[in-house]
C-alpha atoms as one frame of an Amber mdcrd trajectory, in Angstrom:
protein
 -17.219 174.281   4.406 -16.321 171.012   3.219 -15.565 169.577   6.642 -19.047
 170.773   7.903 -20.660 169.311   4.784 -18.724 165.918   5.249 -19.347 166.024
   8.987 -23.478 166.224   8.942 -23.379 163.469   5.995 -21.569 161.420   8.499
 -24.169 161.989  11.499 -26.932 161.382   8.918 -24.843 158.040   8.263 -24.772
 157.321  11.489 -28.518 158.367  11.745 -29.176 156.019   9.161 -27.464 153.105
  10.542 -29.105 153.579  13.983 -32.860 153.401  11.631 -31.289 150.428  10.350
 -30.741 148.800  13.543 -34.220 150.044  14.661 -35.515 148.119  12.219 -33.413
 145.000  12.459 -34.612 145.231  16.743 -38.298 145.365  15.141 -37.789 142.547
  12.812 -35.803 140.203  14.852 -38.090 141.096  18.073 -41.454 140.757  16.806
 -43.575 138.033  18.558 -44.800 137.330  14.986 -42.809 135.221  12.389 -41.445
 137.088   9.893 -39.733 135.705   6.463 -38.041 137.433   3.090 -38.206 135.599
   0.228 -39.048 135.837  -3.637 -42.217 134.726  -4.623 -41.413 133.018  -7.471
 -39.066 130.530  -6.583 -39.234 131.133  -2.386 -35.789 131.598  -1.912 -35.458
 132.675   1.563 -33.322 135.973   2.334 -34.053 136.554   5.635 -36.311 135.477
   8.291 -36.888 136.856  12.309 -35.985 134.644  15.498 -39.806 134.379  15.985
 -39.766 132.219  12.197 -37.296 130.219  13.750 -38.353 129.300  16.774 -42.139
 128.337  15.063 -40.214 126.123  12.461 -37.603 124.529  14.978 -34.732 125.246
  12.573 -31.148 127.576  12.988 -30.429 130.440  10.921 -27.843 128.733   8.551
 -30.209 126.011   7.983 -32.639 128.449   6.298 -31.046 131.610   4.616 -30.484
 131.013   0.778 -32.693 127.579   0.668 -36.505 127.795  -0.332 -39.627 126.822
   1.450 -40.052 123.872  -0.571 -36.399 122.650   0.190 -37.243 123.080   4.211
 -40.726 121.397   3.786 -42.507 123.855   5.674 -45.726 123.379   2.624 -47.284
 120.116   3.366 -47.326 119.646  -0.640 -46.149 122.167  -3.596 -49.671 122.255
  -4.669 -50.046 124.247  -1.167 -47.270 126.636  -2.102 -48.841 126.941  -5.318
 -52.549 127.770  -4.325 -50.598 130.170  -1.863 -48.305 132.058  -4.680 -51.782
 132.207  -7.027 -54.285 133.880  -4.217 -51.403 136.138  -3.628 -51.315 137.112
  -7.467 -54.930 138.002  -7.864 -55.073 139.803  -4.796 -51.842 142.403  -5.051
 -51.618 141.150  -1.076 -53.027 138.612   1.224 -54.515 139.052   5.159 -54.727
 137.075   7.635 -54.954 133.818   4.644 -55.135 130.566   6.775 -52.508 127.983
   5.878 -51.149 124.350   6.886 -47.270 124.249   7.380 -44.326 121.632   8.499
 -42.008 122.468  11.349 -38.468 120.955  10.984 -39.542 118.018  12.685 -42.569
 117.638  10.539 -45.436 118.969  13.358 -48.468 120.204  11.368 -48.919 124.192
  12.121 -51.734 126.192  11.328 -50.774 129.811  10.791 -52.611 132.759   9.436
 -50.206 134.415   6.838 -50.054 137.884   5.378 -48.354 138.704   2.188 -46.778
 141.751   0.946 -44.347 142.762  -1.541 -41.823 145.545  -0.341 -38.317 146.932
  -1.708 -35.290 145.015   0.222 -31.851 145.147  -1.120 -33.305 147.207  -4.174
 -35.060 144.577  -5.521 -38.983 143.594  -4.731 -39.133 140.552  -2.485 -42.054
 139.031  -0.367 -42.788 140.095   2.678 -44.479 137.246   4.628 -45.934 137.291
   8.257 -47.174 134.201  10.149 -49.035 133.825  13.415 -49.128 130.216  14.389
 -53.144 130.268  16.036 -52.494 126.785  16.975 -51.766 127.522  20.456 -52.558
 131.300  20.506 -49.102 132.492  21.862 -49.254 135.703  23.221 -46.526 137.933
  22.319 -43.701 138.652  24.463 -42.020 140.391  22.125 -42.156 144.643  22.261
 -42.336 146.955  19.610 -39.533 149.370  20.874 -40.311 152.644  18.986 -42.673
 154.351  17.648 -45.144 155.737  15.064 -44.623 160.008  15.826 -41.187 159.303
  16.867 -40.236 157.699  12.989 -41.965 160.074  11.279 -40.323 162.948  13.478
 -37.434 161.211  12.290 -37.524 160.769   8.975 -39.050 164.396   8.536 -35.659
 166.202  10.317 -32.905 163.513   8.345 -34.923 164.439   5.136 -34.511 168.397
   5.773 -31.290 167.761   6.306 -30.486 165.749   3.082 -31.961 168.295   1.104
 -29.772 171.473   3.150 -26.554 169.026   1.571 -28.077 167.414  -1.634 -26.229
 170.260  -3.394 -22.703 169.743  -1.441 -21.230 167.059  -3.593 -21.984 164.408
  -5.870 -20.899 161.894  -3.542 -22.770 163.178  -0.499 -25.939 163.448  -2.925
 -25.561 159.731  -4.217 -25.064 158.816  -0.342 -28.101 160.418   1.337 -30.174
 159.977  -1.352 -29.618 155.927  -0.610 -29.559 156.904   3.048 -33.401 158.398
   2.444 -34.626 155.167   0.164 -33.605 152.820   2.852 -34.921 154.884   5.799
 -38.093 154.882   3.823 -38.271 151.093   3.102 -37.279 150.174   6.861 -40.442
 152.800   7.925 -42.574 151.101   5.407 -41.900 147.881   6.843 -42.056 148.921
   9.994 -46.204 150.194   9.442 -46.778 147.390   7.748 -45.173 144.979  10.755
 -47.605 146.929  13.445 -50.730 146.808  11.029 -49.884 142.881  10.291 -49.655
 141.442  13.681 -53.260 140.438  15.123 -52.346 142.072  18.443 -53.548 145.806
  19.924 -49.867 147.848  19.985 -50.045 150.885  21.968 -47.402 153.360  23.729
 -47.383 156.598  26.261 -44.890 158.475  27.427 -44.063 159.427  31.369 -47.366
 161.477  32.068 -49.420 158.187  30.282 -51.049 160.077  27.501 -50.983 158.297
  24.138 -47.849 158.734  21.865 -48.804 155.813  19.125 -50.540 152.882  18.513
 -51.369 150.445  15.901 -53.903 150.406  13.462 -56.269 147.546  15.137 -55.843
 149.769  18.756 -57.071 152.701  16.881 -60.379 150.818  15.514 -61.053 149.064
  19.289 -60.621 152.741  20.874 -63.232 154.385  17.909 -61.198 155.795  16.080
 -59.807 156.235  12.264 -56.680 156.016  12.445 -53.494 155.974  14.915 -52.790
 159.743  14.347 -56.241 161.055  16.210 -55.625 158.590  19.521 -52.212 160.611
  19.662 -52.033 162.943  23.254 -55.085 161.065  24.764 -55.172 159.325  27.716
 -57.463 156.584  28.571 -60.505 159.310  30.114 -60.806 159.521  26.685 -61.449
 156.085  25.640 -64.390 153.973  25.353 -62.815 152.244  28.677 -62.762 155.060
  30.447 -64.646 153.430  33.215 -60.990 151.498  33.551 -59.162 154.366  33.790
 -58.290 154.997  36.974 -57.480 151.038  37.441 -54.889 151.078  33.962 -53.592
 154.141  35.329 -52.412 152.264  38.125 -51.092 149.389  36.769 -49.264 151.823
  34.865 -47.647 154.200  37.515 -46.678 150.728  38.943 -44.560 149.853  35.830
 -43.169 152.728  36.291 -42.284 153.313  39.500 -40.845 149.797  39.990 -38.868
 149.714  36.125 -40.900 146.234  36.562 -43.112 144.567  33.387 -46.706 143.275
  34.313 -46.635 140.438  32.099 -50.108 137.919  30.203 -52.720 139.347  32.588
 -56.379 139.243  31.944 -58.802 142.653  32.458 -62.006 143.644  31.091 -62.507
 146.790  28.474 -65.296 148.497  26.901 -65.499 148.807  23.174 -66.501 151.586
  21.007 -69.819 150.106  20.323 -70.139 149.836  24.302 -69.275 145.690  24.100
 -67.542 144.470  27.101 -64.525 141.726  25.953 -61.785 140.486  27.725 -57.973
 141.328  27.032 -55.314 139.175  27.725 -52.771 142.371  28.493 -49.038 142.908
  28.617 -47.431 146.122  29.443 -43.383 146.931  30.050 -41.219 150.124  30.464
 -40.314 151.571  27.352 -36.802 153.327  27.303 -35.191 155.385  25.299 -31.390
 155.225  23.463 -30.117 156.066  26.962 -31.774 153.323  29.035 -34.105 155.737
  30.463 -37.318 155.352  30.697 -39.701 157.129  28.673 -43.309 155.724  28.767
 -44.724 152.591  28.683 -45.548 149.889  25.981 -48.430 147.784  25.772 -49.985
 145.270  24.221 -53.289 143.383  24.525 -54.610 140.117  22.665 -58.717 139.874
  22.692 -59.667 136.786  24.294 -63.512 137.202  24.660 -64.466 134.159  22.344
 -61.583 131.981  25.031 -63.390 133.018  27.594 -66.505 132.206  26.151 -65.475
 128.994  25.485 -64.476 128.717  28.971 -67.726 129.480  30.884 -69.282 127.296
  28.333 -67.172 124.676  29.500 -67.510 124.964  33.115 -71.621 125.256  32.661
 -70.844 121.927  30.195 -68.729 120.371  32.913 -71.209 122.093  35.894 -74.334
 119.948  33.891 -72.860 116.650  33.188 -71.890 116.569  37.152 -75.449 117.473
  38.253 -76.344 114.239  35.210 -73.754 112.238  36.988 -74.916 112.771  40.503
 -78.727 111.855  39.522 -77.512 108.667  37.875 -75.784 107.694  40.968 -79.131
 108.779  43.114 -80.926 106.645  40.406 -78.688 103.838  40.438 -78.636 104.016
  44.631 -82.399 103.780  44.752 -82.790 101.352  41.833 -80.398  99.278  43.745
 -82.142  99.360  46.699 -85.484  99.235  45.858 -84.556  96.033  43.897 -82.427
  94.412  46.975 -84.931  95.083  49.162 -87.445  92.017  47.832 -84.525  89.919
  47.442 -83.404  89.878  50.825 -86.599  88.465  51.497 -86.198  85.694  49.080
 -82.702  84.881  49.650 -83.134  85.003  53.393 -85.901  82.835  54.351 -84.623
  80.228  50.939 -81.515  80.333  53.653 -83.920  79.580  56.560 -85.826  76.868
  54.764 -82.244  74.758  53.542 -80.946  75.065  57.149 -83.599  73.969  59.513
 -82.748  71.185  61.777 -86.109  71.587  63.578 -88.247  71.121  60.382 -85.919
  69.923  57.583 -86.642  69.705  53.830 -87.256  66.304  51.608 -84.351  65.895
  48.581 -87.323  67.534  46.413 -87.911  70.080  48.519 -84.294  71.449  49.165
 -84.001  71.023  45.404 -86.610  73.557  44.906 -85.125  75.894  47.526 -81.844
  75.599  45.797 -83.554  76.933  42.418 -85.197  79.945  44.318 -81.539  80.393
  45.832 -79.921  79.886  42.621 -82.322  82.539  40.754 -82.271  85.056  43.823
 -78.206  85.309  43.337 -78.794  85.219  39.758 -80.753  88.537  39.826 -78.326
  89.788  42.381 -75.576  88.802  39.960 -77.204  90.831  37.442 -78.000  93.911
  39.500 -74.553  94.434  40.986 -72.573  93.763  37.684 -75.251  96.652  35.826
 -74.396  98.976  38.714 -70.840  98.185  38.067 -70.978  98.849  34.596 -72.686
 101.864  35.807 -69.771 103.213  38.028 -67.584 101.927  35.397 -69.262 104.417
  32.432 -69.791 107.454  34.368 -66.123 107.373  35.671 -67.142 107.123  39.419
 -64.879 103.733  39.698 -62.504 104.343  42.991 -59.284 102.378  42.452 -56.581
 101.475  44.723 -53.440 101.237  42.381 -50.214  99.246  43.923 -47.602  96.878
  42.982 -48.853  93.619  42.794 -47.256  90.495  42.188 -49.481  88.666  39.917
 -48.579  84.604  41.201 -50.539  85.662  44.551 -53.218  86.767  42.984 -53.130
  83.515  40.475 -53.017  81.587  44.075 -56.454  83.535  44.903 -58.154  82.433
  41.408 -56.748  79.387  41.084 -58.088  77.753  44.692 -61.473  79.812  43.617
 -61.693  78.474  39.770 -60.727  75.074  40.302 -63.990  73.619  41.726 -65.904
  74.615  38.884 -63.759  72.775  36.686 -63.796  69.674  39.057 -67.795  69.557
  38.178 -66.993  69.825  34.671 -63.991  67.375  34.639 -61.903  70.160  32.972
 -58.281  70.207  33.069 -56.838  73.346  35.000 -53.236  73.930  33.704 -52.007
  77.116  36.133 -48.120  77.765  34.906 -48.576  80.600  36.025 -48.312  79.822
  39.271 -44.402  79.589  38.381 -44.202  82.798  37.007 -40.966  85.172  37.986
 -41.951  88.293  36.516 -42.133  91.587  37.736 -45.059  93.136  39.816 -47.620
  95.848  37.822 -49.558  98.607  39.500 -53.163  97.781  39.341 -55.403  97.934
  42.091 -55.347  94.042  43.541 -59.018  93.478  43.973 -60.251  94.803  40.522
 -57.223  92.710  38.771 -58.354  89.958  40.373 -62.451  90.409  39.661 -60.841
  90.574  36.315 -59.154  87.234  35.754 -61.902  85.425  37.487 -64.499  85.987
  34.747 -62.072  85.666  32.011 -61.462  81.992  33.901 -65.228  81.698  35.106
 -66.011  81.729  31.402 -63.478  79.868  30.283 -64.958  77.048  32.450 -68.478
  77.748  31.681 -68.034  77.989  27.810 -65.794  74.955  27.804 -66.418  71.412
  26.333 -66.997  68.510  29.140 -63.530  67.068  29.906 -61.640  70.373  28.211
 -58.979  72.223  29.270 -58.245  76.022  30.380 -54.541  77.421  30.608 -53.362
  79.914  32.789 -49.939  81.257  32.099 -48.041  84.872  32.058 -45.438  86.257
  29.867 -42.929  89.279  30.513 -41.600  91.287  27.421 -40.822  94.879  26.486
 -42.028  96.263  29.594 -45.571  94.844  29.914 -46.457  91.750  31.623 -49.078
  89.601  29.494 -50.908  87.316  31.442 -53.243  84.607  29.179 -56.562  82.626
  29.656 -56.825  79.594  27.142 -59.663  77.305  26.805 -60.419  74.289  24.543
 -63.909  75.264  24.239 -66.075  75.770  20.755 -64.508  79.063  19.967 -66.107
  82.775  18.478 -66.598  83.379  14.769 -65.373  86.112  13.241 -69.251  87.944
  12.980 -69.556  86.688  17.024 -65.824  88.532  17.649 -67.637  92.107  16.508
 -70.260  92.107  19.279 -68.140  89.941  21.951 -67.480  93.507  24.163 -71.320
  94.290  23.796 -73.341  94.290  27.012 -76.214  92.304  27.208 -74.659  90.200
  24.284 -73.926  86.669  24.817 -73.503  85.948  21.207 -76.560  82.948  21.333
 -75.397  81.463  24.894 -78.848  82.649  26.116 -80.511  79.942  23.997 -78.617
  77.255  26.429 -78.208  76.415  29.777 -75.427  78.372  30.740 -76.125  81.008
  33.516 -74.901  84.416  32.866 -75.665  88.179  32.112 -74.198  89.261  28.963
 -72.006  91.871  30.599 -69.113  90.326  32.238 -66.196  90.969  29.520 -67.791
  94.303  29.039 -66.786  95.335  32.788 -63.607  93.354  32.121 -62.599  95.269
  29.245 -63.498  98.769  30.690 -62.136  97.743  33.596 -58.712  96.715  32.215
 -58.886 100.135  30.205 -59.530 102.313  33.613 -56.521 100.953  34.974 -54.006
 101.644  32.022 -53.867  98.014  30.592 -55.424  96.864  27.081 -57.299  93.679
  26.421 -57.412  91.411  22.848 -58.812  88.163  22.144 -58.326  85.579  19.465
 -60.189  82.440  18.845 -60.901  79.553  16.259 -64.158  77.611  15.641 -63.732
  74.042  17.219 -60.621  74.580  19.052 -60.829  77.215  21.330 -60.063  80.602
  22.574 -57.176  82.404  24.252 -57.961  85.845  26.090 -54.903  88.030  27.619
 -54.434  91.451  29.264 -51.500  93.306  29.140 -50.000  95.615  31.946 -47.012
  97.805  32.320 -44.199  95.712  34.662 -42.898  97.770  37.537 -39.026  98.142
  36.866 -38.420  96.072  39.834 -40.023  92.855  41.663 -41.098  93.335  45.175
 -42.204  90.773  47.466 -45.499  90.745  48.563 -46.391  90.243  52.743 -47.409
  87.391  53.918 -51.258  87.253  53.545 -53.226  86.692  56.341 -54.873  83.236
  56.661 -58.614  83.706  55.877 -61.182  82.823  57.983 -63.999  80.242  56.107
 -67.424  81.459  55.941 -69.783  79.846  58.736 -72.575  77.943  57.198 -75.562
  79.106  59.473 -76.819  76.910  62.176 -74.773  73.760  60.407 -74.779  72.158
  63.794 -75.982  71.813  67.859 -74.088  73.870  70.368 -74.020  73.588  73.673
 -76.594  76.200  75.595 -73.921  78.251  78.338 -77.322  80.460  79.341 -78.243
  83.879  78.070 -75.405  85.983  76.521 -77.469  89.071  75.240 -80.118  91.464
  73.789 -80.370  92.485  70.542 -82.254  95.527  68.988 -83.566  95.690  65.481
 -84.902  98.694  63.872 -86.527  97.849  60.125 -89.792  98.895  58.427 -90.077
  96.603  55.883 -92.565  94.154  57.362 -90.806  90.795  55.475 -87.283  91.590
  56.461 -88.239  91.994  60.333 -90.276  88.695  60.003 -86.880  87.149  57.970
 -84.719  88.599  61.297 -87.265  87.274  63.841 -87.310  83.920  62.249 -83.632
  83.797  62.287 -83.197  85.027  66.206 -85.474  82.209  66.872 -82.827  79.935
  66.471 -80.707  82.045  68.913 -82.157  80.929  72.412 -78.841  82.236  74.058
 -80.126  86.255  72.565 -83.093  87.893  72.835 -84.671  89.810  69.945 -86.231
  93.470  70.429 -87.793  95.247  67.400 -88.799  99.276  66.251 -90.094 100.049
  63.055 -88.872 103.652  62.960 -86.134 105.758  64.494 -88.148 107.543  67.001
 -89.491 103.838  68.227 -85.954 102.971  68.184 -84.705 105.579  70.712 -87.643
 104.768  72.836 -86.896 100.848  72.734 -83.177 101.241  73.010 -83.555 103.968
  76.287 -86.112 100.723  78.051 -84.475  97.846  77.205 -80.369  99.165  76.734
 -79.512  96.206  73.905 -76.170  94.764  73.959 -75.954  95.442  70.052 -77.939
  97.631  67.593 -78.878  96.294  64.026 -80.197  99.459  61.361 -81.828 100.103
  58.758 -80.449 103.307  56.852 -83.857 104.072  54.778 -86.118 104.227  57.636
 -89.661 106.920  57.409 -88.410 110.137  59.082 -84.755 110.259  60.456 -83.052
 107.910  58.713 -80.359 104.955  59.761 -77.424 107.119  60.029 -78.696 110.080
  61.766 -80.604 107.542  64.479 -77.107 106.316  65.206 -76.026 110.172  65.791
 -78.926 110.482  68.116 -78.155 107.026  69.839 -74.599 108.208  70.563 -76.094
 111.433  71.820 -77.820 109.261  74.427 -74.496 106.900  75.838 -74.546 104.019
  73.429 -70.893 104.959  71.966 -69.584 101.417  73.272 -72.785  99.472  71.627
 -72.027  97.711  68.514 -74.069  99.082  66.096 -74.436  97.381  62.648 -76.410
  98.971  59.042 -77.907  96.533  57.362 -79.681  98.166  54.322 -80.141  97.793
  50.868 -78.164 100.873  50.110 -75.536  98.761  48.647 -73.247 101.563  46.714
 -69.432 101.485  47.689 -70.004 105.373  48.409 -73.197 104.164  50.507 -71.154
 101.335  52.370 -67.793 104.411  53.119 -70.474 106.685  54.472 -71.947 104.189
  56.657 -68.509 103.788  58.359 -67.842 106.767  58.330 -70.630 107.741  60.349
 -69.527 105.529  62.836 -70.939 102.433  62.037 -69.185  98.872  63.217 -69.795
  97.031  60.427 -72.168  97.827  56.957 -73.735  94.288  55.924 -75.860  94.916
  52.092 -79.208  93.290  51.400 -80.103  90.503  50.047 -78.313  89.432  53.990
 -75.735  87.049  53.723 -76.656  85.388  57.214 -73.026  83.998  57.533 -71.936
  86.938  58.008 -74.145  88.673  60.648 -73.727  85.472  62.548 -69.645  86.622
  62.250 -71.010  89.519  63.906 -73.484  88.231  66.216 -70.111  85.903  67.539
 -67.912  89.232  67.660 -70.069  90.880  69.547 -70.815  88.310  72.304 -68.175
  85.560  71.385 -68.024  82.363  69.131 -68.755  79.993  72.039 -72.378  79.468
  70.811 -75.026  81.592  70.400 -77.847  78.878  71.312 -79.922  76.622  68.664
C-alpha cells in the first residue's frame, strides 16, 4: 500500500513538474514581454526572452536589479504615476507608457498590471507590448484552455484519493495543487493580456480553445461556448471553406503559414483585415494534434494605407497639372519672345541696312530685357522642377578643378568690366572627386561667383578656393563686397528677395541662391553663408569626397558659338531647300527674314501639319524645321506621318516653345535631329543649317 501511495505522489510530482515547465514554455515563449517584480521597490524576479529582447539587455544583467537601476522609466516620477494608477485601480489594461531600452531608445508600450502569487509571496505581474513598430507575434501558445483544466481537474482527484496517505504526501500535493493553480492562473491571464486573437483545433479543425478577445470577434461570451465549433459556425463563415484549406495545408505538409493578410467578417457583420499566423500544434510526443493560430487586426493599417496611396494617387495627378501648367506657361510666354529676341538679332546684324551707335544701343536694351525675362522664366520653372521633386540628376564622380576651369574662363570677363580681382586657388586643388551631377554643380558655383561679381565693390576682389577635411570637400566663394546684415541673412534663401538690390542697377531675379540652395540640398550637399557689413561675404558648399581621386577624360575642345552673318562668304551656287512649318504669323515672318540672308537655300513655308505633308510631298526639302504646337496634329506626330511617307534620311529639326527638359527628351525621342527652344538662338540653327548642307557658306 505504501509503495502504491508513494508511487502516484511521484507521477503527480512528475505531473506537476511537467505543468511547471508548461508554464515556463508559455512564459519564456510569449511574443509579449513579460516581467516579475514587486511593486514597491521593482525588484525584478523574473522576466521572459520577449522582455529581453524589447530592452536589449541579458538575463544576468536584469534578475535581482530594479527598473529604476536598468533605466527602462524615462524619470522616477514615471514609475511613480505608474505604481499610483496601479493602486487605485486593483489592476491596469492596456495603460500606455514611455520606456528606455538598454541603449537608451525611447519605447512606447502598452502595459498591463496584475498582482499574482509567485514563490508564495504576491509579486507584480507586468505585460508589455511595444506598439511602436506593431510586431506581430511569432511566438505560439503551445497548450491549451480544455486541455489545463482537464488537467488540473484529474491531478486534483487524485490528490484528494492520497491526501489521507501520509502527512508528507499531504504537505507535498497540497503544494503540488497551489502551484498548478498559480501557473493556470497565469497562464489565463497571459492569453487574456496579449492584444492578439489566440485560437486552437485539433486534427478534424473544430475549435478546442481560444482566448478571450477571439471569443468576443467570433460573438461570443466567453472561450468555453466557441469550444467544438468549426468556422461554418462563425461570423466568417463565408471564409470557411478558404481557412479550411489553409489549414489542411498546415497539416498535411507539418509546414507553418507564417504574417499573412486575409479578410474576416465580424459579429456585427464588419469586414476587417487580419494579419494571420497559423502553425502545427503537437503534442508531448511530437505528433501533431491540431493547429494553432493567431491573428493581429490590422483594419485601421490598412486604412491608413489606402489613404495613403489615394494621398500619394492626388498629389501625382497635382504634380502632373503643375508640370502641364508650367509647360504651357512656358510656352505661351516664349512664344512672344522669340519674336523679340529674334528680329533684335536681325536688326544688330544687318550688313545690308546697318544700325547708327544709337540705334544698336537701343537694340541692345530690347536684347538685354528679352534675355532678362527669359532669365526669369527659366530660373521660375527651375525652381518649379526643383519644388515638386521632378529635378532629373545625373550623379558621377567629378573632379571639382575641371569644373573650376569651366567657371573660371566663364566668370572672369565679368570681373574684367568691373576691374575685380579673380583669385582662383582652386584651380590648384588636389582633393578628391564628389558625386554630384557635373552640370547642376557647375550652374551652382556660377551664381554663387556671378553674384559675387555683381554685388562686389568696383576694383574688389572674389576668391575661389576648396578645402578637403573629414570626408567632405568644401569648396568657398569670397567677395570683398558690402556684405548682409544679420536681419538681410534671415530672408537671403527667400525667392523673389533681393534684400533691397532691386532699388539699384543690378540685374537679377531674386531667386538664384534659392535654386542654389535647393539644388545643393537635392544632391546630398549643405550650403551656409557668413558675412560682415563693409567687408564682405564668403559662401561655401560642402560635399561628401569619393574615397578615391579619379582622373577625369580629356574634355573635348568646344566649338565657339557662330555670331550670325558676322561676315561675306563666298556664293558656291545653290546648296538646298528648306521647309518650315509654324503658325504663329511673327515667328514665320522672323524665319523668312532670316532665310533671306541665305541666297545659297531656298525657304518653303506651311502653317499646319496637313499643309506640311502637302508642301513636303511637292517640293521634297532637303531639311524639315517644326513646330510641336501646331492646330490639329501636332509637331511630333507630323514627323511620324512624314516618316510614313520616305523622309527617314531628312533632317528634321523642332523648334518650339515647349522648352521643358521632359519636352526637349520626348522630342528626341520621337526621332527628332536636333530640339532648338524659343526665344531661337539663331547661332545655333545656323550650326544646323551648316550640318545639314556643310559650313562652306550658306550665301549672304
Amino acid at each position: 500500500m505504501a509503495d502504491h501511495t508513494y508511487g502516484n505522489v511521484g507521477d503527480l510530482k512528475e505531473a506537476l513538474t511537467a505543468c511547471e515547465d508548461r508554464f515556463s514554455t508559455v512564459f519564456g515563449s510569449s511574443p509579449s514581454a513579460i516581467a516579475i517584480s514587486t511593486l514597491e521597490t521593482g525588484h525584478i524576479y523574473a522576466v521572459n526572452d520577449a522582455w529581453l529582447k524589447s530592452f536589449g539587455y541579458q538575463r544576468d544583467e536584469v534578475i535581482g536589479r530594479t527598473s529604476l537601476d536598468l533605466g527602462i522609466w524615462p524619470s522616477d516620477a514615471d514609475r511613480e504615476r505608474f505604481v499610483d494608477a496601479f493602486r487605485t485601480r486593483g489592476n491596469l489594461r492596456n495603460h500606455e507608457v514611455r520606456m528606455l531600452n538598454k541603449g537608451g531608445k525611447d519605447r512606447t508600450f502598452l502595459i498591463s498590471a496584475d498582482e499574482i502569487e509567485y514563490d508564495r509571496d504576491l509579486r507584480l505581474m507586468v505585460v508589455l507590448n511595444d506598439i511602436t513598430e506593431r510586431k506581430a507575434m511569432e511566438e505560439a501558445l503551445r497548450r491549451s484552455h480544455d486541455d489545463l483544466e482537464r488537467i488540473v481537474e484529474e491531478r486534483t482527484r487524485e490528490l484528494q484519493k492520497q491526501v489521507s496517505a501520509t502527512e508528507k504526501a499531504r504537505a507535498e500535493a497540497l503544494q503540488s495543487e497551489q502551484h498548478f493553480q498559480q501557473v493556470n492562473r497565469m497562464l489565463h491571464s497571459v492569453l487574456d493580456t496579449i492584444p492578439v486573437r489566440v485560437f486552437w483545433k485539433d486534427t478534424d479543425l473544430n475549435f478546442a480553445g481560444c482566448n478571450r478577445l477571439f471569443a468576443q470577434d467570433a460573438g461570443f461570451d466567453g472561450p468555453r461556448d466557441v469550444v467544438g465549433r468549426n468556422d461554418t459556425h462563425m461570423p466568417w463563415k463565408a471564409h470557411a471553406v478558404q481557412y479550411r484549406a489553409d489549414e489542411q495545408t498546415v497539416l498535411s505538409t507539418d509546414t507553418s503559414l507564417v504574417g499573412y493578410e486575409e479578410q474576416q467578417t465580424t459579429s456585427s457583420g464588419e469586414t476587417v483585415w487580419r494579419n494571420t499566423s497559423k502553425i502545427p500544434l503537437r503534442g508531448a510526443d511530437g505528433n501533431i494534434i491540431g493547429i494553432l493560430g493567431m491573428y493581429e487586426d490590422i483594419t485601421d493599417r490598412k486604412a491608413q494605407e489606402r489613404e495613403l496611396e489615394q494621398a500619394k494617387e492626388a498629389a501625382e495627378r497635382a504634380n502632373l497639372a503643375k508640370s502641364q501648367f508650367l509647360s504651357s506657361m512656358s510656352h505661351e510666354l516664349r512664344t512672344p519672345l522669340n519674336a523679340i529676341l529674334g528680329f533684335s538679332q536681325l536688326l544688330e546684324y544687318d550688313p545690308a541696312n546697318p544700325l547708327n551707335a544709337a540705334q544698336l544701343d537701343h537694340v541692345e536694351q530690347i536684347k538685354k530685357g528679352g534675355k532678362h525675362l527669359l532669365e526669369l522664366i527659366n530660373e521660375i520653372l527651375e525652381l518649379a522642377r526643383i519644388e515638386s521633386g521632378r529635378m532629373e540628376v545625373q550623379i558621377e564622380d567629378v573632379n571639382v578643378t575641371n569644373v573650376f576651369e569651366d567657371v573660371v574662363t566663364m566668370i572672369q570677363p565679368m570681373a574684367d568690366k568691373r576691374a575685380i580681382t579673380f583669385h582662383a586657388p582652386g584651380l590648384r586643388c588636389q582633393c578628391s572627386p564628389i558625386r554630384v551631377d557635373a552640370f547642376r554643380y557647375k550652374q551652382i558655383l556660377l551664381n554663387l561667383l556671378s553674384n559675387a561679381v555683381k554685388y562686389n565693390n568696383e576694383n574688389g576682389e572674389i576668391t575661389l578656393s576648396c578645402e578637403e577635411r573629414d570626408g567632405w570637400l568644401r569648396v568657398k566663394v569670397s567677395d570683398t563686397g558690402p556684405g548682409i546684415s544679420d536681419e538681410q541673412m534671415k530672408e537671403l534663401f527667400q525667392p523673389f528677395n533681393r534684400l533691397g538690390a532691386e532699388e539699384t542697377a543690378i540685374e537679377g531675379t531674386g531667386i538664384g541662391l534659392t535654386i542654389t540652395k535647393q539644388l545643393v540640398e537635392y544632391m546630398g550637399g549643405e550650403i551656409g553663408v557668413s558675412s560682415h557689413v563693409g567687408r564682405g561675404t564668403d559662401f561655401w558648399i560642402d560635399f561628401p569626397a569619393v574615397a578615391k581621386p579619379q582622373c577625369d577624360a580629356p574634355k573635348p575642345a568646344q566649338e565657339e558659338p557662330k555670331k550670325f552673318l558676322d561676315g561675306k562668304v563666298e556664293d558656291a551656287g545653290y546648296l538646298g531647300k528648306v521647309m518650315y512649318v509654324e503658325d504663329n504669323p511673327a515667328n514665320m515672318l522672323l524665319m523668312k527674314t532670316v532665310f533671306k540672308r541665305f541666297s545659297k537655300l531656298r525657304l518653303v513655308t506651311a502653317t499646319n501639319a496637313l499643309d506640311g505633308l502637302a508642301t513636303a510631298d511637292a517640293e521634297q526639302p532637303d531639311m524639315i524645321m517644326l513646330d510641336i504646337n501646331l492646330p490639329g496634329m501636332n509637331g511630333i506626330e507630323l514627323l511620324g506621318e512624314l516618316h510614313k511617307r520616305g523622309f527617314q534620311g531628312t533632317p528634321v529639326i523642332a523648334i518650339s516653345a515647349n522648352a521643358m527638359a521632359a519636352d526637349v527628351q520626348a522630342g528626341i525621342d520621337a526621332g527628332f535631329d536636333a530640339y532648338l527652344t524659343k526665344p531661337l538662338d539663331i547661332s545655333l540653327l545656323m550650326k544646323e543649317l551648316e550640318r545639314a548642307f556643310g559650313s562652306a557658306g550658306l550665301g549672304a
